[in-house]
Tab-separated table of C-alpha atoms in Angstrom:
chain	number	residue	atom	x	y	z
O	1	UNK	CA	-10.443	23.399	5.832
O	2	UNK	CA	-7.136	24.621	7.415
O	3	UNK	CA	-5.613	27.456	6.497
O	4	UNK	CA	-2.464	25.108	4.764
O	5	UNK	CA	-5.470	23.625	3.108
O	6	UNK	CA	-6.875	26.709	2.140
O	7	UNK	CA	-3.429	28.006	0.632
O	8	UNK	CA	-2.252	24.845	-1.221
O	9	UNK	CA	-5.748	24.926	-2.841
O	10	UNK	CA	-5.312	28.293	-3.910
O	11	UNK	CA	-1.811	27.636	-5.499
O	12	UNK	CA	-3.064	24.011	-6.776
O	13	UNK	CA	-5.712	26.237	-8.480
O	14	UNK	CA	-4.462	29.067	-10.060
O	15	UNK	CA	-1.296	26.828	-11.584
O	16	UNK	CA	-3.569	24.285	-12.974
O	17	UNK	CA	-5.843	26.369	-14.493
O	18	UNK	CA	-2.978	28.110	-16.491
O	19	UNK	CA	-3.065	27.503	-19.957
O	20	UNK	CA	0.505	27.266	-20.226
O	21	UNK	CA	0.163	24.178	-17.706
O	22	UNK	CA	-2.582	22.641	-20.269
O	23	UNK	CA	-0.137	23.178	-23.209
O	24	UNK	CA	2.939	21.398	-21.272
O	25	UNK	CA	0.781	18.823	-19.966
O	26	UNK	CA	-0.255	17.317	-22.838
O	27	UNK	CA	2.354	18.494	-25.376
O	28	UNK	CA	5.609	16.906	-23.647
O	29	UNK	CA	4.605	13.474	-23.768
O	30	UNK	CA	4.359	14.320	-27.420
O	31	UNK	CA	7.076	16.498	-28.032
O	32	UNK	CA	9.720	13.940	-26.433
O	33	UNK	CA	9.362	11.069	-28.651
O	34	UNK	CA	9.235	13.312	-31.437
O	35	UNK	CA	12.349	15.067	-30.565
O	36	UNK	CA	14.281	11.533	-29.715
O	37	UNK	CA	13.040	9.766	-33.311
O	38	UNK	CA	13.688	12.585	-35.113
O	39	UNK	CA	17.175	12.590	-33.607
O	40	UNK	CA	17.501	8.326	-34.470
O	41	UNK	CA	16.226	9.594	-37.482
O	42	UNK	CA	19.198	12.290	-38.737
O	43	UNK	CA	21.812	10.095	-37.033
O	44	UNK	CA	21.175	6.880	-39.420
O	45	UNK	CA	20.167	9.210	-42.680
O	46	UNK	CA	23.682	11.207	-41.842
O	47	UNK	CA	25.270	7.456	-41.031
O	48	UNK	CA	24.178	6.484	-44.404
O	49	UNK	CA	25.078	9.722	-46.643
O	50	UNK	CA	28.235	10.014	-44.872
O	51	UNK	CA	31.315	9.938	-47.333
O	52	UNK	CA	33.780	8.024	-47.155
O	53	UNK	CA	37.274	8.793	-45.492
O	54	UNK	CA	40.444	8.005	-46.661
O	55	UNK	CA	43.284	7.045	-44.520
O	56	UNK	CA	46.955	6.403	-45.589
O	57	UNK	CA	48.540	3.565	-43.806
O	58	UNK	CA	52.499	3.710	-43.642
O	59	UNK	CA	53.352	0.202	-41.988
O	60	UNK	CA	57.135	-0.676	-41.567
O	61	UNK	CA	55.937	-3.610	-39.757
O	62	UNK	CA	54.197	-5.322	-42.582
O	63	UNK	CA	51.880	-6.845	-40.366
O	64	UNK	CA	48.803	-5.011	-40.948
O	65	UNK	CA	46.207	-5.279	-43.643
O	66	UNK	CA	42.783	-2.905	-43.110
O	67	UNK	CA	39.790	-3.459	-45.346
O	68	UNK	CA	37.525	-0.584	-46.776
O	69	UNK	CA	34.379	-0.231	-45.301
O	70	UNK	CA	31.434	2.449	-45.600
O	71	UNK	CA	33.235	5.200	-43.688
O	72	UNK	CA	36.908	4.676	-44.250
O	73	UNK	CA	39.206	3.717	-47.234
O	74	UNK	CA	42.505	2.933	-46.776
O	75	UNK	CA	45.437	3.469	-49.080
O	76	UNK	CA	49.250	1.880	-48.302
O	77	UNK	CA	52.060	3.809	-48.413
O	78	UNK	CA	55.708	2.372	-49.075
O	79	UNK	CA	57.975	5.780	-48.642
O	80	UNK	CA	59.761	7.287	-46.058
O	81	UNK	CA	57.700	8.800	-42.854
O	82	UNK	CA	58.609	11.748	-43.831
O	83	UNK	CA	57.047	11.863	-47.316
O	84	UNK	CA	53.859	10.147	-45.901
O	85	UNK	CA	53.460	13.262	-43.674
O	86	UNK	CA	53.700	15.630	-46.711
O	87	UNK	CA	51.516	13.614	-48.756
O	88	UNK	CA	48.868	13.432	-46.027
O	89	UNK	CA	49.105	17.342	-45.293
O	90	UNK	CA	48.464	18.089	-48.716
O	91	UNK	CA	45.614	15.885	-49.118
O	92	UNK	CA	42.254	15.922	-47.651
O	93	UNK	CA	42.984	12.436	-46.471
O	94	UNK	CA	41.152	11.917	-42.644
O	95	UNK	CA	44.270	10.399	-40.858
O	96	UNK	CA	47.304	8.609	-41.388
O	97	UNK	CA	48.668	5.799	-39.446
O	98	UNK	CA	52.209	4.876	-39.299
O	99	UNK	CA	53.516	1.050	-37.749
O	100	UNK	CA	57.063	1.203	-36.892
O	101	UNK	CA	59.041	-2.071	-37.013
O	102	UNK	CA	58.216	-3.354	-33.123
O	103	UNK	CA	58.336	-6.046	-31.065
O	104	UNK	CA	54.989	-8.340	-31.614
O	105	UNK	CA	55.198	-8.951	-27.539
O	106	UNK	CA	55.340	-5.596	-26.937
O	107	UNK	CA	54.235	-2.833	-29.788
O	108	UNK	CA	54.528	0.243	-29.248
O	109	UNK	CA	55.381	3.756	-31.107
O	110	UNK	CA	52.042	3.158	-33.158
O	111	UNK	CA	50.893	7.098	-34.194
O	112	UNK	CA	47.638	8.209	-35.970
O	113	UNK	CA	48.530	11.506	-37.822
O	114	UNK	CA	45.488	13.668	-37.986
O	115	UNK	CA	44.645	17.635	-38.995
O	116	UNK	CA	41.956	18.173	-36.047
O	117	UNK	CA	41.492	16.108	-33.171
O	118	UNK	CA	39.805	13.013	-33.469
O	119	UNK	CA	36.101	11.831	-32.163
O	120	UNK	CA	36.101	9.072	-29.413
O	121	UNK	CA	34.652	6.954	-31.922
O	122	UNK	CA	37.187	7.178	-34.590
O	123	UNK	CA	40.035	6.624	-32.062
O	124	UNK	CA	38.077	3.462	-30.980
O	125	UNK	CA	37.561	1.772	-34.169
O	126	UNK	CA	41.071	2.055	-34.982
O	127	UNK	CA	42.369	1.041	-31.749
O	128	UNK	CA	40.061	-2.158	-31.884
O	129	UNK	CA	41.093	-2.787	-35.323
O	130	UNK	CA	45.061	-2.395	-34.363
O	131	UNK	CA	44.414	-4.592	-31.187
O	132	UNK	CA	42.811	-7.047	-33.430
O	133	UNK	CA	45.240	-7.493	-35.956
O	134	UNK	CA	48.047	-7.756	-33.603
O	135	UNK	CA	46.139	-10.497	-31.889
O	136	UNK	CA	46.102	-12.351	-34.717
O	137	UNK	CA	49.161	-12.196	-35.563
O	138	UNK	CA	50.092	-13.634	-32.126
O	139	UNK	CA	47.970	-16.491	-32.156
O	140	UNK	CA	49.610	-17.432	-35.741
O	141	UNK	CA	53.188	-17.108	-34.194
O	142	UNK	CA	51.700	-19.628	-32.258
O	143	UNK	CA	50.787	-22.458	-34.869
O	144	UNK	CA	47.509	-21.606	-35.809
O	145	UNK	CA	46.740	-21.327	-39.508
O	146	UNK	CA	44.169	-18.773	-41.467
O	147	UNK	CA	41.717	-21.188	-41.611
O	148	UNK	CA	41.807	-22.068	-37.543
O	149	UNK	CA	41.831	-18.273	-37.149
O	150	UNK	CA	38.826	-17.546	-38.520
O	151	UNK	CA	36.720	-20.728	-36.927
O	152	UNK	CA	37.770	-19.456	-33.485
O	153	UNK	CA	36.239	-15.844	-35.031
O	154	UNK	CA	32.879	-16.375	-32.814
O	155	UNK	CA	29.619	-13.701	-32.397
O	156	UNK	CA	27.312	-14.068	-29.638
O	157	UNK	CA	24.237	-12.274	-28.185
O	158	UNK	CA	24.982	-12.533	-24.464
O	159	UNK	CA	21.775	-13.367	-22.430
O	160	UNK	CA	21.149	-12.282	-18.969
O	161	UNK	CA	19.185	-13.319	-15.933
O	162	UNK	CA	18.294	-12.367	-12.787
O	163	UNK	CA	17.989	-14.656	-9.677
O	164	UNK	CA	16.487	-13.695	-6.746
O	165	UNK	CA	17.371	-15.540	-2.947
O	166	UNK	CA	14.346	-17.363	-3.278
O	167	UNK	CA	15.517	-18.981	-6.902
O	168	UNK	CA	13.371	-16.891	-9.056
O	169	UNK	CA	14.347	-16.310	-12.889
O	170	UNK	CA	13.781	-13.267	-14.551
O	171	UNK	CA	15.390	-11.754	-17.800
O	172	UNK	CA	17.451	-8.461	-17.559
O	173	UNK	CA	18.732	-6.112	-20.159
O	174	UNK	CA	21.784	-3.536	-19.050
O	175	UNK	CA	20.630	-1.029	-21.790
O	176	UNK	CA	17.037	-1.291	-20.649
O	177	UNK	CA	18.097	-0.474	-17.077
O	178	UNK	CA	20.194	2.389	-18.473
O	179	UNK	CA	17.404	4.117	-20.020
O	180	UNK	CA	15.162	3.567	-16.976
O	181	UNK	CA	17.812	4.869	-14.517
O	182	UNK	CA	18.655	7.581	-17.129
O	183	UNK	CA	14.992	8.592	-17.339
O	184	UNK	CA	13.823	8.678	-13.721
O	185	UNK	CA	16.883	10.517	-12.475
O	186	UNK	CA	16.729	13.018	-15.329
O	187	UNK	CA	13.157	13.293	-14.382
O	188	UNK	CA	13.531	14.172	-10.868
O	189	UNK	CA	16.451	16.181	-11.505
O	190	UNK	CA	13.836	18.383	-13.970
O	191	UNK	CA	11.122	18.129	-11.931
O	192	UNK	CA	12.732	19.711	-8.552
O	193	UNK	CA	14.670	22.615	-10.378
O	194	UNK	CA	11.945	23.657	-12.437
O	195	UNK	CA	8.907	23.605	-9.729
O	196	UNK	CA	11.917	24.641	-7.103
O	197	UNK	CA	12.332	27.864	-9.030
O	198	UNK	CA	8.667	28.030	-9.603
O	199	UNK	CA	7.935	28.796	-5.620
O	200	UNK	CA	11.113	31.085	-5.664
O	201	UNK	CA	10.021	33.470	-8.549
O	202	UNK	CA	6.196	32.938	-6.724
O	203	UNK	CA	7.329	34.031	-3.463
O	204	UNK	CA	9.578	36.992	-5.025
O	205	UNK	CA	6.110	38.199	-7.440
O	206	UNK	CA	4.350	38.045	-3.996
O	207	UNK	CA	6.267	40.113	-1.882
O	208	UNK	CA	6.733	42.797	-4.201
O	209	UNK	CA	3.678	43.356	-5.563
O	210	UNK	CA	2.697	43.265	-1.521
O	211	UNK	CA	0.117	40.820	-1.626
O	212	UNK	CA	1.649	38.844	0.643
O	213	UNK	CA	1.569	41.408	3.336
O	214	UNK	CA	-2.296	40.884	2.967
O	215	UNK	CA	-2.564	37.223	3.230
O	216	UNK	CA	-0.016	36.598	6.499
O	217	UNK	CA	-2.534	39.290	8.329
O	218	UNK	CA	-4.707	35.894	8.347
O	219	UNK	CA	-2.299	33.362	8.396
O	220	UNK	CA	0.916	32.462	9.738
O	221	UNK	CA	4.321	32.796	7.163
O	222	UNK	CA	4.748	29.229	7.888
O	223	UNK	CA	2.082	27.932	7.406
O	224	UNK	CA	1.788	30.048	3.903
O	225	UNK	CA	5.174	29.113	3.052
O	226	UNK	CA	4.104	25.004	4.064
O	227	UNK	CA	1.286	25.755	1.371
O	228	UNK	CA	2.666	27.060	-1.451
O	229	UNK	CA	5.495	24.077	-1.136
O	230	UNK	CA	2.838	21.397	-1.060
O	231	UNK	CA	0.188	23.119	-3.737
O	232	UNK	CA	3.182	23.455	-6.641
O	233	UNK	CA	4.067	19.259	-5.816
O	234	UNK	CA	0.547	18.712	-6.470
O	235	UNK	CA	0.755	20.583	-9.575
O	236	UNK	CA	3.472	18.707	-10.480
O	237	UNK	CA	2.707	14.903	-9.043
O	238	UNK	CA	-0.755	15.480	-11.633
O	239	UNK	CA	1.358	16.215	-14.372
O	240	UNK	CA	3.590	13.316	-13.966
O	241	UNK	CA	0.390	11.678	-13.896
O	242	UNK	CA	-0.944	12.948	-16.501
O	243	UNK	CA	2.366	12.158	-18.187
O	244	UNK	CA	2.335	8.315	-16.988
O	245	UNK	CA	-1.275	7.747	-18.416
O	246	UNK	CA	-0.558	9.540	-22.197
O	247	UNK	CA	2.856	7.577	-22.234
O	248	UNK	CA	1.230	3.924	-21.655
O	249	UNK	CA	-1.838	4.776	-23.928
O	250	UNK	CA	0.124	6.272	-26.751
O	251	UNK	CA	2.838	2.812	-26.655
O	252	UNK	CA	-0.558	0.657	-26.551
O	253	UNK	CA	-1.437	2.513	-29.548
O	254	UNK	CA	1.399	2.066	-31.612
O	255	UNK	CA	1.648	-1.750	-30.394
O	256	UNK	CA	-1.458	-2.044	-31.812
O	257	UNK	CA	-1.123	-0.092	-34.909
O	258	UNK	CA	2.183	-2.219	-35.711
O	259	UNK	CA	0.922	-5.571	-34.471
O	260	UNK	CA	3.536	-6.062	-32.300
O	261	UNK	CA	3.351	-8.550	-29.817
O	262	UNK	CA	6.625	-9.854	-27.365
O	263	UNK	CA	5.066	-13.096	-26.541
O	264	UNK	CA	4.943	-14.106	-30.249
O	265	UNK	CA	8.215	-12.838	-31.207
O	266	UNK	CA	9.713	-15.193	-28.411
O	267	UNK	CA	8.636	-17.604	-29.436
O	268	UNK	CA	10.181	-17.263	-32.847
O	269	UNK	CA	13.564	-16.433	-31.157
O	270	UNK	CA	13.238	-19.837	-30.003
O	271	UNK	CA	12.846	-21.550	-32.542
O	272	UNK	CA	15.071	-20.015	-34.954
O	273	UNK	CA	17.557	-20.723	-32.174
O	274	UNK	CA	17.978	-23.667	-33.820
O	275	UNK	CA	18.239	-22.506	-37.410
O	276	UNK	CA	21.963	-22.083	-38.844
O	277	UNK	CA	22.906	-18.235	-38.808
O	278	UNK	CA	24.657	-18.449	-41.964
O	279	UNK	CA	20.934	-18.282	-43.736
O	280	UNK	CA	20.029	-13.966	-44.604
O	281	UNK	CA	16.566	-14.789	-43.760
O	282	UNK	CA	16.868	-16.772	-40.723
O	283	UNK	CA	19.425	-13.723	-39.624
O	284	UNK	CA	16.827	-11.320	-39.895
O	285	UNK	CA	14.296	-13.152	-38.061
O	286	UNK	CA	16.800	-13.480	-35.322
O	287	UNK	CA	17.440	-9.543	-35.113
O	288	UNK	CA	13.618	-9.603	-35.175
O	289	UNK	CA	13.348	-12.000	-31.938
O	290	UNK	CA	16.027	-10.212	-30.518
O	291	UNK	CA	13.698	-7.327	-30.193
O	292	UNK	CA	10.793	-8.899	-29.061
O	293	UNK	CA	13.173	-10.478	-25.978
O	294	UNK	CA	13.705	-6.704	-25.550
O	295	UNK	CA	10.197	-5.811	-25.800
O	296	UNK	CA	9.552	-8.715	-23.232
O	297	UNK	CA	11.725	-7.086	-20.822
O	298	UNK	CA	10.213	-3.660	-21.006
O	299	UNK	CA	6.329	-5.665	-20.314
O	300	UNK	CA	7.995	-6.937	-17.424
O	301	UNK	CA	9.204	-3.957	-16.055
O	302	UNK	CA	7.438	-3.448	-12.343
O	303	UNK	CA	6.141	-0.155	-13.410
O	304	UNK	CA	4.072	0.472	-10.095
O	305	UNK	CA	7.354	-0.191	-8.248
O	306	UNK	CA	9.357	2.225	-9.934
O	307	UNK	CA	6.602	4.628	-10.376
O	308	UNK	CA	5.781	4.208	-6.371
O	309	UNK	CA	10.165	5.100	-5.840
O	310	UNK	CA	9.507	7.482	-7.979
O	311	UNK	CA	6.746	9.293	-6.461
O	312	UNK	CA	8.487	9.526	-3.025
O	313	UNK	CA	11.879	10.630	-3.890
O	314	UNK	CA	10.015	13.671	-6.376
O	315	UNK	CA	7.892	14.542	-3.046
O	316	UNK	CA	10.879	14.153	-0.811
O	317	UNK	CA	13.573	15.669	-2.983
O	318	UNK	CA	11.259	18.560	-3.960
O	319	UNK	CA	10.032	19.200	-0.661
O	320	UNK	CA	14.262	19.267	0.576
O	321	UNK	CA	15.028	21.561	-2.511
O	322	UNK	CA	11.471	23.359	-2.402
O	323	UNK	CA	11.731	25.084	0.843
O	324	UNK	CA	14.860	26.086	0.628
O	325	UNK	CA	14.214	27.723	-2.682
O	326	UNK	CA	11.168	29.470	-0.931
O	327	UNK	CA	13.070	30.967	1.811
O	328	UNK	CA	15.411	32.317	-0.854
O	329	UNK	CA	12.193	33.945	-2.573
O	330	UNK	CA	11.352	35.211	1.000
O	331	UNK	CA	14.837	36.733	1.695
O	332	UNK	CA	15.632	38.795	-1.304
O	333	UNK	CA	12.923	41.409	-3.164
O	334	UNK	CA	14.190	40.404	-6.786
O	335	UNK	CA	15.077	37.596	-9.146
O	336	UNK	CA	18.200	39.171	-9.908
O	337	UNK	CA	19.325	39.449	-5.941
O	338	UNK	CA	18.274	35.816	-6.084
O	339	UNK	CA	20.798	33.920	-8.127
O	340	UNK	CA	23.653	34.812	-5.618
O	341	UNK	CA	21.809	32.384	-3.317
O	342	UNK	CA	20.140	29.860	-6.168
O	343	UNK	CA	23.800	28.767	-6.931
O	344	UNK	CA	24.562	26.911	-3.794
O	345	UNK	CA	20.808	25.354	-3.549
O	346	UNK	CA	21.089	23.736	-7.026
O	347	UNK	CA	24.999	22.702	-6.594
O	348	UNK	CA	23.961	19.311	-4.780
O	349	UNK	CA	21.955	18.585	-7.325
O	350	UNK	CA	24.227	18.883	-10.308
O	351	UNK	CA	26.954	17.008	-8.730
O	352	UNK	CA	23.969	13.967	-8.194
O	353	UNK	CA	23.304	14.524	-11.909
O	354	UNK	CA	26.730	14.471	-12.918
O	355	UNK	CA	27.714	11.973	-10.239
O	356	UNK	CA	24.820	9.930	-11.927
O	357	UNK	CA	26.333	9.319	-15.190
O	358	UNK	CA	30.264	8.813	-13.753
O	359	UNK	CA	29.604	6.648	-10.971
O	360	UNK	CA	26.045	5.474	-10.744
O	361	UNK	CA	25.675	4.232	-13.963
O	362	UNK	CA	28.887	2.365	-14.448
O	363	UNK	CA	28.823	1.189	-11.268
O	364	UNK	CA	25.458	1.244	-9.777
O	365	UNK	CA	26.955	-0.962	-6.264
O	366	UNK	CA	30.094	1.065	-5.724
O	367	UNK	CA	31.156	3.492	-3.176
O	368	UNK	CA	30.586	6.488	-4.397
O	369	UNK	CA	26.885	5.372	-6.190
O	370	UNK	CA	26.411	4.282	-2.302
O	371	UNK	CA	26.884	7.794	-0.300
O	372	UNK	CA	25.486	9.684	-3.499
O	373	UNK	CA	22.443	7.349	-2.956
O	374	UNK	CA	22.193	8.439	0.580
O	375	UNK	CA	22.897	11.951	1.132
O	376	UNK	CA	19.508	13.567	1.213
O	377	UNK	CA	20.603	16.221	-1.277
O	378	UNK	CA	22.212	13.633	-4.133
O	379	UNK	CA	19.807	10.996	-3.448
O	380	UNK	CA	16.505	11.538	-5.416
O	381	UNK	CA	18.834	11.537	-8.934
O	382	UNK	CA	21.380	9.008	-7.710
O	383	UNK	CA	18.801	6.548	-6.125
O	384	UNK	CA	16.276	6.416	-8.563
O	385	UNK	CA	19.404	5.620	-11.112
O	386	UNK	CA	20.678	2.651	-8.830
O	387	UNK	CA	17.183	1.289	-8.768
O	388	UNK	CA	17.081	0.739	-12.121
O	389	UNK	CA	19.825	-2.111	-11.423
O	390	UNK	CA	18.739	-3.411	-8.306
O	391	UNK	CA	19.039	-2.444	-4.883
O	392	UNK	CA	19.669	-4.132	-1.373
O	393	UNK	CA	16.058	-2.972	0.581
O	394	UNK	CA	17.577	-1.780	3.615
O	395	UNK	CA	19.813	0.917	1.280
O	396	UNK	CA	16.848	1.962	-0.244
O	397	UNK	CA	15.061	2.240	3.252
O	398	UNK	CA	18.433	3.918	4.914
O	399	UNK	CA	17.958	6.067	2.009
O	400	UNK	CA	14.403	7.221	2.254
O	401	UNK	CA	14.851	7.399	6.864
O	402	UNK	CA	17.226	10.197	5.340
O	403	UNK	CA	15.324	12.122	2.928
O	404	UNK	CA	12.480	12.635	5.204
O	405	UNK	CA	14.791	13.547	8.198
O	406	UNK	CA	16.606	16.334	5.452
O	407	UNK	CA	13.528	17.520	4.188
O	408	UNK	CA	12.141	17.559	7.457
O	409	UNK	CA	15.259	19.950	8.393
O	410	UNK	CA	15.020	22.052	5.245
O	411	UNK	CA	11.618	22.782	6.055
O	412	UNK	CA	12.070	24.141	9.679
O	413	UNK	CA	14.614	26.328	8.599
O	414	UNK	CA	13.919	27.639	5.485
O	415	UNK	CA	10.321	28.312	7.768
O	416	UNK	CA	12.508	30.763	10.578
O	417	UNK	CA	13.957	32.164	7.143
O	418	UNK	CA	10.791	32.947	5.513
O	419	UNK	CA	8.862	34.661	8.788
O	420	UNK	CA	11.363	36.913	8.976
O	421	UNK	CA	12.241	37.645	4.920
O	422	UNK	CA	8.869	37.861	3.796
O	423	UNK	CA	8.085	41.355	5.223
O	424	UNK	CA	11.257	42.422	5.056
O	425	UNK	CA	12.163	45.102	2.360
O	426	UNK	CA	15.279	46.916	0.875
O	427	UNK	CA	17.431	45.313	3.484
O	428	UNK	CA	20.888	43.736	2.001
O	429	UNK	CA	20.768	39.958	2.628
O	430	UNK	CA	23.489	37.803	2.604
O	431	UNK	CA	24.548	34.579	4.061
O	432	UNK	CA	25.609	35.869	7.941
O	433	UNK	CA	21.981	37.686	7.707
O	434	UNK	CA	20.273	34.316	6.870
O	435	UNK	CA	21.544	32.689	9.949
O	436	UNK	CA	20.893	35.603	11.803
O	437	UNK	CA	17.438	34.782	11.119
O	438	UNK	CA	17.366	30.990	11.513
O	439	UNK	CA	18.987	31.718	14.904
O	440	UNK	CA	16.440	34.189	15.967
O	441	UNK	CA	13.816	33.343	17.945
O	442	UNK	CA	11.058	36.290	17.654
């Protein structure tokens, strides 16, 4: 065996035979779906014993008319603005809103009162419940009568489907491809900053307990530094393995403990399709078939092609992040001289995560989703998100050329970092000495 061989073998070793890696390994797969239904959970049983809100409505206008509803109650006022204020104050009333007389074309000078500001939520509900009203009451300027009104008052459940060039069919769900794309790029983003900083604080125990000294007298610091880089992704690619196999068996499980099966629960969305959906029981059979078009979506998923995407960008993006968080190990001779450096390494790949959710998701085909998608250091979160919608091969293959060719860099310097650092000690490192290595020849 070579001596790489020889060292990723030793780190492969002593990590997986860690019973801390035993406990993670098999308790995250469990811990996860615990910790998200216990979330769904609190959220519905706080939705549900949630009191209700009251909100005074002072409308000049006369034009609006707001219904209670299980989270706010709504009370009209017919005084002056400035009495509705003093009321509201001295009440423990949740907002008030106030219509001045306006122009139906053009309203405007609408207010909500409120004592703290308000969530995004509240100011939503209102807003689409102003916007409503006022739309109404344009399209019966217009001629059209209560009863017209309320027949052109029409719910759907919008269907998608994707076609490929060649013609080919295939049901789609934009919240399913969130939660993929939210998953796999919060995934790699996990995965590279916590086995990143796993070779760091590996490299750092090494050198000062002087170990390593002992170990380069047989083999090269690159090719130890090569090593320990590939041994902690093997670690990690069996964990995510690991991870991959509990995940499918525990969901067959629980399929099979709840009989649930898509193919049967399409069918009955198709033929209550026909039923009329003023009928309570055929409603709920059509929120049931609803989810079963759902669960047919998520059988459908190409799991091997995702996890295959996957796989690479982990390998690549680690191996980009990896080495460089080795030569910082190599450079310094503590974790706390460490984190001037660590800040600048894991920058890239917070703006990718945060890029992720402003630009990727909303707009997986834009711009800015493109370069994030392509820069080496952005692109394992960013790409595996635009995935998750679909993406043109040759951007995913421009993509990948470039992660190899940056980790490929990465590598060779963080190695003429780490020949140097690793024997070095109680020298003051900084950024001018780093280069000063990664220039040096000998």
């Amino acid at each position: 065996m070579s001596k790489i061989g020889l060292v990723i073998k030793r780190e492969f070793d002593s990590r997986v035979k860690k019973k801390s890696f035993l406990l993670a390994t098999i308790l995250v797969p469990l811990l996860f779906p615990a910790i998200i239904g216990g979330m769904i959970y609190f959220a519905i049983e706080e939705s549900k014993n949630s009191e209700q809100q009251k909100v005074y409505v002072l409308d000049e206008a006369g034009s609006f008319n707001f219904e209670d509803d299980k989270k706010y109650a709504f009370e009209e006022l017919n005084i002056s603005l400035e009495e509705a204020k003093t009321i509201f104050t001295e009440s423990e009333a949740y907002a008030l809103l106030y219509f001045p007389k306006f122009d139906l074309a053009n309203p405007e000078g609408i207010i909500m009162y409120a004592k703290k500001n308000p969530s995004l939520q509240a100011s939503s509900y209102f807003e689409n419940q102003i916007e409503s009203q006022i739309r109404d009451e344009k399209l019966k300027e217009s001629g059209i009568n209560e009863a017209e009104l309320e027949s052109l008052k029409t719910n759907i459940s919008l269907s998608t489907i994707n076609v490929s060039e060649s013609g080919e069919e295939k049901a789609s769900s934009a919240g399913v491809a969130y939660g993929i794309a939210y998953a796999f790029s919060f995934l790699v983003y996990m995965f590279v900053l916590i086995y990143g900083t796993q070779i760091m604080q590996g490299v750092i125990e090494e050198k000062s307990s002087k170990i390593v000294e002992i170990i380069v007298s047989s083999v090269k610091p690159f090719q130890l530094m090569l090593g320990k880089v590939i041994g902690v992704a093997s670690v990690g690619l069996l964990q995510f393995a690991i991870w991959v196999v509990l995940i499918f068996a525990l969901s067959a499980g629980v399929f099979a403990m709840f009989d649930l099966n898509p193919a049967d629960m399409q069918t009955a969305q198709q033929s209550m399709s026909g039923m009329n959906g003023g009928n309570s029981e055929a409603q709920a059979m059509m929120e049931n078939s609803k989810a079963g078009e759902i669960l047919n979506i998520i059988y459908d998923i190409p799991y091997g092609y995702y996890i295959s995407v996957f796989a690479f960008f982990f390998i690549s993006g680690y191996l980009l992040y990896g080495a460089l968080f080795a030569a910082v190990g190599s450079a310094v001779d503590n974790i706390t001289d460490a984190q001037q450096f660590t800040m600048p390494i894991t920058m890239p790949m917070i703006i990718g995560f945060l890029g992720t959710f402003m630009f990727v998701m909303p707009e997986p085909d834009g711009n800015v989703s493109f370069w994030l998608s392509i820069i080496p250091f952005t692109a394992p979160v960013a790409m595996m998100a635009r995935v998750a919608f679909g993406v043109p091969a040759w951007e995913l293959a421009l993509s990948m050329g470039l992660m190899v060719v940056g980790f490929l860099f990465t590598i060779w310097m963080a190695g003429r970092i780490y020949r140097i650092g690793i024997l070095m000690h109680g020298t003051k490192v900084n950024y001018k000495t780093l280069l000063k290595w990664v220039k040096t020849n000998s």
